[in-house]
Amino acid sequence: MREDRHVVGVQEVPQTLDDAAMIGRSLDDPESFAALFDRHADEIHRYAARRLGAELAEDVTGEVFLVAFRRRARYDRAWPDARPWLYGIATNVISQHRRAERRRNAAMAKVVVERPGTFDDRSADRVTAEQLQPRLAGALTGLSAAERDLLLLVAWADLTYEDAALALGVPVGTVRSRLHRLRVKVRRALGGIDPFAEEPQHG
């Protein structure tokens, strides 16, 4: 069976390579780093858009991969999945836009969601989520930057505790204890509703 490949210039990068192998390959063949971008850019863009809005997401995504490219020689290739590393970079890039994120959350917290005139079972979950969003945005404004980073890496980026610890450069035990306190805070702010009830896998 023919191996699927990503063509970069005159080079071909096997899609079966894990992220660490792709990064290692890019040290001798810099153009092959584009394959890592193709694999993860959409995910990083979605995360940046949720945090900062669509208007800044493209710039943030480009900067994340530019930083990653420049630092690729320092990547620990014992980790086959580069997502935690990329999300760590994204967290640092987003931190440069804290003011924009605070404005976005404050604006979302003021949104009033109206119940549609016609309502069926399929729209129930959507409207509930939309009604919760302003309250969640308000709750997020009450968290510190570090608390918000951790909570959203787990809830929105869907990182495991171990991956979130790697992204933030803290021990996994610290992630567990901080996240427990954060969930209590957010539940209290939302009147007992836990929007992050789905527990991530623990590795």
PDB file of C-alpha atoms in Angstrom:
ATOM      1  CA  MET A   1       0.000   0.000   0.000  1.00  0.00           C
ATOM      2  CA  ARG A   2       1.384   3.411  -0.978  1.00  0.00           C
ATOM      3  CA  GLU A   3       2.293   5.680   1.911  1.00  0.00           C
ATOM      4  CA  ASP A   4       0.410   9.002   1.992  1.00  0.00           C
ATOM      5  CA  ARG A   5       2.816  11.875   1.675  1.00  0.00           C
ATOM      6  CA  HIS A   6       2.767  15.638   2.043  1.00  0.00           C
ATOM      7  CA  VAL A   7       4.731  17.297  -0.791  1.00  0.00           C
ATOM      8  CA  VAL A   8       6.878  20.260   0.248  1.00  0.00           C
ATOM      9  CA  GLY A   9       8.773  21.739  -2.665  1.00  0.00           C
ATOM     10  CA  VAL A  10      10.773  18.886  -4.115  1.00  0.00           C
ATOM     11  CA  GLN A  11      10.711  16.985  -0.823  1.00  0.00           C
ATOM     12  CA  GLU A  12       8.055  14.539   0.323  1.00  0.00           C
ATOM     13  CA  VAL A  13       7.153  14.134   3.994  1.00  0.00           C
ATOM     14  CA  PRO A  14       5.483  10.831   4.926  1.00  0.00           C
ATOM     15  CA  GLN A  15       2.250  11.533   6.788  1.00  0.00           C
ATOM     16  CA  THR A  16       2.947   8.507   8.983  1.00  0.00           C
ATOM     17  CA  LEU A  17       5.799  10.397  10.676  1.00  0.00           C
ATOM     18  CA  ASP A  18       4.972  11.569  14.185  1.00  0.00           C
ATOM     19  CA  ASP A  19       5.490  15.219  15.109  1.00  0.00           C
ATOM     20  CA  ALA A  20       8.875  14.644  16.706  1.00  0.00           C
ATOM     21  CA  ALA A  21      10.165  12.939  13.570  1.00  0.00           C
ATOM     22  CA  MET A  22       8.799  15.768  11.419  1.00  0.00           C
ATOM     23  CA  ILE A  23      10.564  18.353  13.564  1.00  0.00           C
ATOM     24  CA  GLY A  24      13.789  16.343  13.474  1.00  0.00           C
ATOM     25  CA  ARG A  25      13.557  16.096   9.710  1.00  0.00           C
ATOM     26  CA  SER A  26      13.042  19.859   9.434  1.00  0.00           C
ATOM     27  CA  LEU A  27      16.446  20.523  10.997  1.00  0.00           C
ATOM     28  CA  ASP A  28      18.098  19.373   7.758  1.00  0.00           C
ATOM     29  CA  ASP A  29      15.169  20.205   5.485  1.00  0.00           C
ATOM     30  CA  PRO A  30      13.548  23.418   6.826  1.00  0.00           C
ATOM     31  CA  GLU A  31      10.789  23.400   4.188  1.00  0.00           C
ATOM     32  CA  SER A  32       9.440  20.136   5.577  1.00  0.00           C
ATOM     33  CA  PHE A  33       8.325  22.019   8.706  1.00  0.00           C
ATOM     34  CA  ALA A  34       5.306  23.034   6.613  1.00  0.00           C
ATOM     35  CA  ALA A  35       3.932  19.520   7.188  1.00  0.00           C
ATOM     36  CA  LEU A  36       3.699  20.242  10.934  1.00  0.00           C
ATOM     37  CA  PHE A  37       1.843  23.455  10.143  1.00  0.00           C
ATOM     38  CA  ASP A  38      -0.593  21.573   7.913  1.00  0.00           C
ATOM     39  CA  ARG A  39      -1.220  19.036  10.670  1.00  0.00           C
ATOM     40  CA  HIS A  40      -1.940  21.419  13.548  1.00  0.00           C
ATOM     41  CA  ALA A  41      -2.611  24.953  12.262  1.00  0.00           C
ATOM     42  CA  ASP A  42      -6.398  24.603  12.101  1.00  0.00           C
ATOM     43  CA  GLU A  43      -6.572  23.440  15.709  1.00  0.00           C
ATOM     44  CA  ILE A  44      -4.355  26.262  16.972  1.00  0.00           C
ATOM     45  CA  HIS A  45      -6.381  28.750  14.931  1.00  0.00           C
ATOM     46  CA  ARG A  46      -9.678  27.551  16.455  1.00  0.00           C
ATOM     47  CA  TYR A  47      -8.244  27.877  19.957  1.00  0.00           C
ATOM     48  CA  ALA A  48      -6.909  31.378  19.278  1.00  0.00           C
ATOM     49  CA  ALA A  49     -10.256  32.401  17.774  1.00  0.00           C
ATOM     50  CA  ARG A  50     -12.140  31.265  20.863  1.00  0.00           C
ATOM     51  CA  ARG A  51      -9.774  33.185  23.097  1.00  0.00           C
ATOM     52  CA  LEU A  52      -9.261  36.368  21.093  1.00  0.00           C
ATOM     53  CA  GLY A  53     -11.757  36.403  18.238  1.00  0.00           C
ATOM     54  CA  ALA A  54     -11.392  35.673  14.544  1.00  0.00           C
ATOM     55  CA  GLU A  55      -9.764  39.016  13.808  1.00  0.00           C
ATOM     56  CA  LEU A  56      -6.620  38.114  15.769  1.00  0.00           C
ATOM     57  CA  ALA A  57      -6.598  34.329  15.352  1.00  0.00           C
ATOM     58  CA  GLU A  58      -4.787  34.266  12.026  1.00  0.00           C
ATOM     59  CA  ASP A  59      -1.981  36.513  13.263  1.00  0.00           C
ATOM     60  CA  VAL A  60      -1.624  34.478  16.462  1.00  0.00           C
ATOM     61  CA  THR A  61      -1.483  31.200  14.523  1.00  0.00           C
ATOM     62  CA  GLY A  62       1.194  32.540  12.198  1.00  0.00           C
ATOM     63  CA  GLU A  63       3.262  33.781  15.118  1.00  0.00           C
ATOM     64  CA  VAL A  64       2.944  30.467  16.976  1.00  0.00           C
ATOM     65  CA  PHE A  65       4.382  28.524  14.066  1.00  0.00           C
ATOM     66  CA  LEU A  66       7.070  31.119  13.403  1.00  0.00           C
ATOM     67  CA  VAL A  67       8.235  30.808  17.015  1.00  0.00           C
ATOM     68  CA  ALA A  68       7.986  27.009  16.798  1.00  0.00           C
ATOM     69  CA  PHE A  69      10.101  26.983  13.639  1.00  0.00           C
ATOM     70  CA  ARG A  70      12.789  29.128  15.252  1.00  0.00           C
ATOM     71  CA  ARG A  71      12.843  26.936  18.365  1.00  0.00           C
ATOM     72  CA  ARG A  72      12.526  23.563  16.659  1.00  0.00           C
ATOM     73  CA  ALA A  73      16.127  22.577  17.425  1.00  0.00           C
ATOM     74  CA  ARG A  74      15.269  22.717  21.142  1.00  0.00           C
ATOM     75  CA  TYR A  75      12.189  20.517  20.853  1.00  0.00           C
ATOM     76  CA  ASP A  76      12.369  17.421  23.096  1.00  0.00           C
ATOM     77  CA  ARG A  77      11.841  14.645  20.574  1.00  0.00           C
ATOM     78  CA  ALA A  78      10.999  12.200  23.345  1.00  0.00           C
ATOM     79  CA  TRP A  79       7.474  13.656  22.939  1.00  0.00           C
ATOM     80  CA  PRO A  80       5.937  12.354  19.691  1.00  0.00           C
ATOM     81  CA  ASP A  81       2.953  14.741  19.878  1.00  0.00           C
ATOM     82  CA  ALA A  82       3.892  18.427  19.483  1.00  0.00           C
ATOM     83  CA  ARG A  83       0.454  19.751  20.497  1.00  0.00           C
ATOM     84  CA  PRO A  84       1.366  20.554  24.118  1.00  0.00           C
ATOM     85  CA  TRP A  85       4.491  22.390  22.894  1.00  0.00           C
ATOM     86  CA  LEU A  86       2.476  24.349  20.336  1.00  0.00           C
ATOM     87  CA  TYR A  87      -0.219  25.190  22.882  1.00  0.00           C
ATOM     88  CA  GLY A  88       2.475  26.363  25.281  1.00  0.00           C
ATOM     89  CA  ILE A  89       3.748  28.727  22.607  1.00  0.00           C
ATOM     90  CA  ALA A  90       0.178  29.787  21.833  1.00  0.00           C
ATOM     91  CA  THR A  91      -0.406  30.569  25.509  1.00  0.00           C
ATOM     92  CA  ASN A  92       2.620  32.860  25.516  1.00  0.00           C
ATOM     93  CA  VAL A  93       1.568  34.568  22.290  1.00  0.00           C
ATOM     94  CA  ILE A  94      -1.995  35.035  23.548  1.00  0.00           C
ATOM     95  CA  SER A  95      -0.595  36.575  26.738  1.00  0.00           C
ATOM     96  CA  GLN A  96       0.592  39.470  24.591  1.00  0.00           C
ATOM     97  CA  HIS A  97      -3.065  40.109  23.768  1.00  0.00           C
ATOM     98  CA  ARG A  98      -4.493  39.951  27.314  1.00  0.00           C
ATOM     99  CA  ARG A  99      -6.188  43.304  26.926  1.00  0.00           C
ATOM    100  CA  ALA A 100      -8.009  42.128  23.795  1.00  0.00           C
ATOM    101  CA  GLU A 101      -9.077  38.924  25.555  1.00  0.00           C
ATOM    102  CA  ARG A 102     -10.429  40.847  28.529  1.00  0.00           C
ATOM    103  CA  ARG A 103     -12.405  43.130  26.202  1.00  0.00           C
ATOM    104  CA  ARG A 104     -13.777  40.102  24.335  1.00  0.00           C
ATOM    105  CA  ASN A 105     -14.882  38.328  27.516  1.00  0.00           C
ATOM    106  CA  ALA A 106     -16.404  41.512  28.914  1.00  0.00           C
ATOM    107  CA  ALA A 107     -18.363  42.065  25.690  1.00  0.00           C
ATOM    108  CA  MET A 108     -19.550  38.444  25.586  1.00  0.00           C
ATOM    109  CA  ALA A 109     -20.641  38.656  29.223  1.00  0.00           C
ATOM    110  CA  LYS A 110     -23.076  41.437  28.252  1.00  0.00           C
ATOM    111  CA  VAL A 111     -24.697  39.475  25.423  1.00  0.00           C
ATOM    112  CA  VAL A 112     -28.374  38.657  25.944  1.00  0.00           C
ATOM    113  CA  VAL A 113     -29.469  35.476  24.171  1.00  0.00           C
ATOM    114  CA  GLU A 114     -33.123  35.438  23.206  1.00  0.00           C
ATOM    115  CA  ARG A 115     -35.116  32.238  23.093  1.00  0.00           C
ATOM    116  CA  PRO A 116     -36.245  31.545  19.513  1.00  0.00           C
ATOM    117  CA  GLY A 117     -39.946  31.758  18.650  1.00  0.00           C
ATOM    118  CA  THR A 118     -39.962  28.161  17.429  1.00  0.00           C
ATOM    119  CA  PHE A 119     -38.189  25.644  19.601  1.00  0.00           C
ATOM    120  CA  ASP A 120     -37.544  21.971  19.107  1.00  0.00           C
ATOM    121  CA  ASP A 121     -35.389  19.299  20.731  1.00  0.00           C
ATOM    122  CA  ARG A 122     -32.522  19.842  18.309  1.00  0.00           C
ATOM    123  CA  SER A 123     -32.218  23.518  19.205  1.00  0.00           C
ATOM    124  CA  ALA A 124     -32.425  22.908  22.966  1.00  0.00           C
ATOM    125  CA  ASP A 125     -28.771  22.077  23.499  1.00  0.00           C
ATOM    126  CA  ARG A 126     -27.623  24.890  21.227  1.00  0.00           C
ATOM    127  CA  VAL A 127     -29.678  27.546  23.006  1.00  0.00           C
ATOM    128  CA  THR A 128     -28.626  26.276  26.426  1.00  0.00           C
ATOM    129  CA  ALA A 129     -24.962  26.556  25.394  1.00  0.00           C
ATOM    130  CA  GLU A 130     -25.544  30.032  23.950  1.00  0.00           C
ATOM    131  CA  GLN A 131     -27.275  31.183  27.116  1.00  0.00           C
ATOM    132  CA  LEU A 132     -24.439  29.814  29.214  1.00  0.00           C
ATOM    133  CA  GLN A 133     -21.725  31.484  27.123  1.00  0.00           C
ATOM    134  CA  PRO A 134     -22.176  35.053  28.472  1.00  0.00           C
ATOM    135  CA  ARG A 135     -22.152  33.767  32.048  1.00  0.00           C
ATOM    136  CA  LEU A 136     -19.065  31.704  31.336  1.00  0.00           C
ATOM    137  CA  ALA A 137     -17.343  34.726  29.786  1.00  0.00           C
ATOM    138  CA  GLY A 138     -18.187  36.689  32.915  1.00  0.00           C
ATOM    139  CA  ALA A 139     -16.755  33.920  35.097  1.00  0.00           C
ATOM    140  CA  LEU A 140     -13.545  33.877  33.054  1.00  0.00           C
ATOM    141  CA  THR A 141     -13.019  37.602  33.622  1.00  0.00           C
ATOM    142  CA  GLY A 142     -12.843  36.864  37.340  1.00  0.00           C
ATOM    143  CA  LEU A 143      -9.915  34.466  36.944  1.00  0.00           C
ATOM    144  CA  SER A 144      -6.252  35.342  36.860  1.00  0.00           C
ATOM    145  CA  ALA A 145      -4.408  34.994  33.548  1.00  0.00           C
ATOM    146  CA  ALA A 146      -2.682  31.814  34.743  1.00  0.00           C
ATOM    147  CA  GLU A 147      -5.974  30.308  35.927  1.00  0.00           C
ATOM    148  CA  ARG A 148      -7.676  31.117  32.634  1.00  0.00           C
ATOM    149  CA  ASP A 149      -4.800  29.623  30.622  1.00  0.00           C
ATOM    150  CA  LEU A 150      -4.980  26.333  32.523  1.00  0.00           C
ATOM    151  CA  LEU A 151      -8.754  26.031  32.456  1.00  0.00           C
ATOM    152  CA  LEU A 152      -9.036  26.710  28.731  1.00  0.00           C
ATOM    153  CA  LEU A 153      -6.153  24.427  27.756  1.00  0.00           C
ATOM    154  CA  VAL A 154      -8.059  21.570  29.365  1.00  0.00           C
ATOM    155  CA  ALA A 155     -11.595  22.636  28.446  1.00  0.00           C
ATOM    156  CA  TRP A 156     -11.106  24.080  24.955  1.00  0.00           C
ATOM    157  CA  ALA A 157      -7.826  22.606  23.707  1.00  0.00           C
ATOM    158  CA  ASP A 158      -8.820  19.231  25.209  1.00  0.00           C
ATOM    159  CA  LEU A 159      -5.359  18.617  26.637  1.00  0.00           C
ATOM    160  CA  THR A 160      -4.868  15.957  29.290  1.00  0.00           C
ATOM    161  CA  TYR A 161      -3.556  17.041  32.675  1.00  0.00           C
ATOM    162  CA  GLU A 162      -0.119  15.765  31.669  1.00  0.00           C
ATOM    163  CA  ASP A 163      -0.172  17.673  28.381  1.00  0.00           C
ATOM    164  CA  ALA A 164      -1.389  20.853  30.081  1.00  0.00           C
ATOM    165  CA  ALA A 165       1.444  20.544  32.585  1.00  0.00           C
ATOM    166  CA  LEU A 166       3.914  20.206  29.713  1.00  0.00           C
ATOM    167  CA  ALA A 167       2.409  23.203  27.893  1.00  0.00           C
ATOM    168  CA  LEU A 168       2.602  25.405  30.982  1.00  0.00           C
ATOM    169  CA  GLY A 169       5.888  24.069  32.342  1.00  0.00           C
ATOM    170  CA  VAL A 170       4.471  23.061  35.736  1.00  0.00           C
ATOM    171  CA  PRO A 171       4.220  19.697  37.561  1.00  0.00           C
ATOM    172  CA  VAL A 172       1.144  17.618  36.786  1.00  0.00           C
ATOM    173  CA  GLY A 173       0.229  17.621  40.487  1.00  0.00           C
ATOM    174  CA  THR A 174       0.025  21.413  40.327  1.00  0.00           C
ATOM    175  CA  VAL A 175      -2.331  21.156  37.359  1.00  0.00           C
ATOM    176  CA  ARG A 176      -4.609  18.735  39.213  1.00  0.00           C
ATOM    177  CA  SER A 177      -4.858  20.854  42.360  1.00  0.00           C
ATOM    178  CA  ARG A 178      -5.271  24.148  40.506  1.00  0.00           C
ATOM    179  CA  LEU A 179      -7.906  22.731  38.184  1.00  0.00           C
ATOM    180  CA  HIS A 180      -9.934  21.369  41.088  1.00  0.00           C
ATOM    181  CA  ARG A 181     -10.014  24.819  42.687  1.00  0.00           C
ATOM    182  CA  LEU A 182     -10.847  26.435  39.354  1.00  0.00           C
ATOM    183  CA  ARG A 183     -13.800  24.147  38.694  1.00  0.00           C
ATOM    184  CA  VAL A 184     -15.210  25.053  42.107  1.00  0.00           C
ATOM    185  CA  LYS A 185     -14.821  28.762  41.293  1.00  0.00           C
ATOM    186  CA  VAL A 186     -16.486  28.471  37.904  1.00  0.00           C
ATOM    187  CA  ARG A 187     -19.343  26.300  39.203  1.00  0.00           C
ATOM    188  CA  ARG A 188     -20.007  28.861  41.933  1.00  0.00           C
ATOM    189  CA  ALA A 189     -20.012  31.706  39.396  1.00  0.00           C
ATOM    190  CA  LEU A 190     -22.461  29.781  37.181  1.00  0.00           C
ATOM    191  CA  GLY A 191     -24.863  28.894  39.973  1.00  0.00           C
ATOM    192  CA  GLY A 192     -23.776  25.282  40.311  1.00  0.00           C
ATOM    193  CA  ILE A 193     -23.498  24.490  36.589  1.00  0.00           C
ATOM    194  CA  ASP A 194     -20.222  22.867  35.547  1.00  0.00           C
ATOM    195  CA  PRO A 195     -19.541  23.666  31.864  1.00  0.00           C
ATOM    196  CA  PHE A 196     -16.419  21.498  31.985  1.00  0.00           C
ATOM    197  CA  ALA A 197     -18.041  18.382  33.382  1.00  0.00           C
ATOM    198  CA  GLU A 198     -16.361  16.160  30.785  1.00  0.00           C
ATOM    199  CA  GLU A 199     -13.155  14.963  32.428  1.00  0.00           C
ATOM    200  CA  PRO A 200     -10.097  14.799  30.179  1.00  0.00           C
ATOM    201  CA  GLN A 201      -8.169  11.574  29.788  1.00  0.00           C
ATOM    202  CA  HIS A 202      -5.267  11.312  32.144  1.00  0.00           C
ATOM    203  CA  GLY A 203      -2.760   9.986  29.637  1.00  0.00           C
TER     204      GLY A 203
END
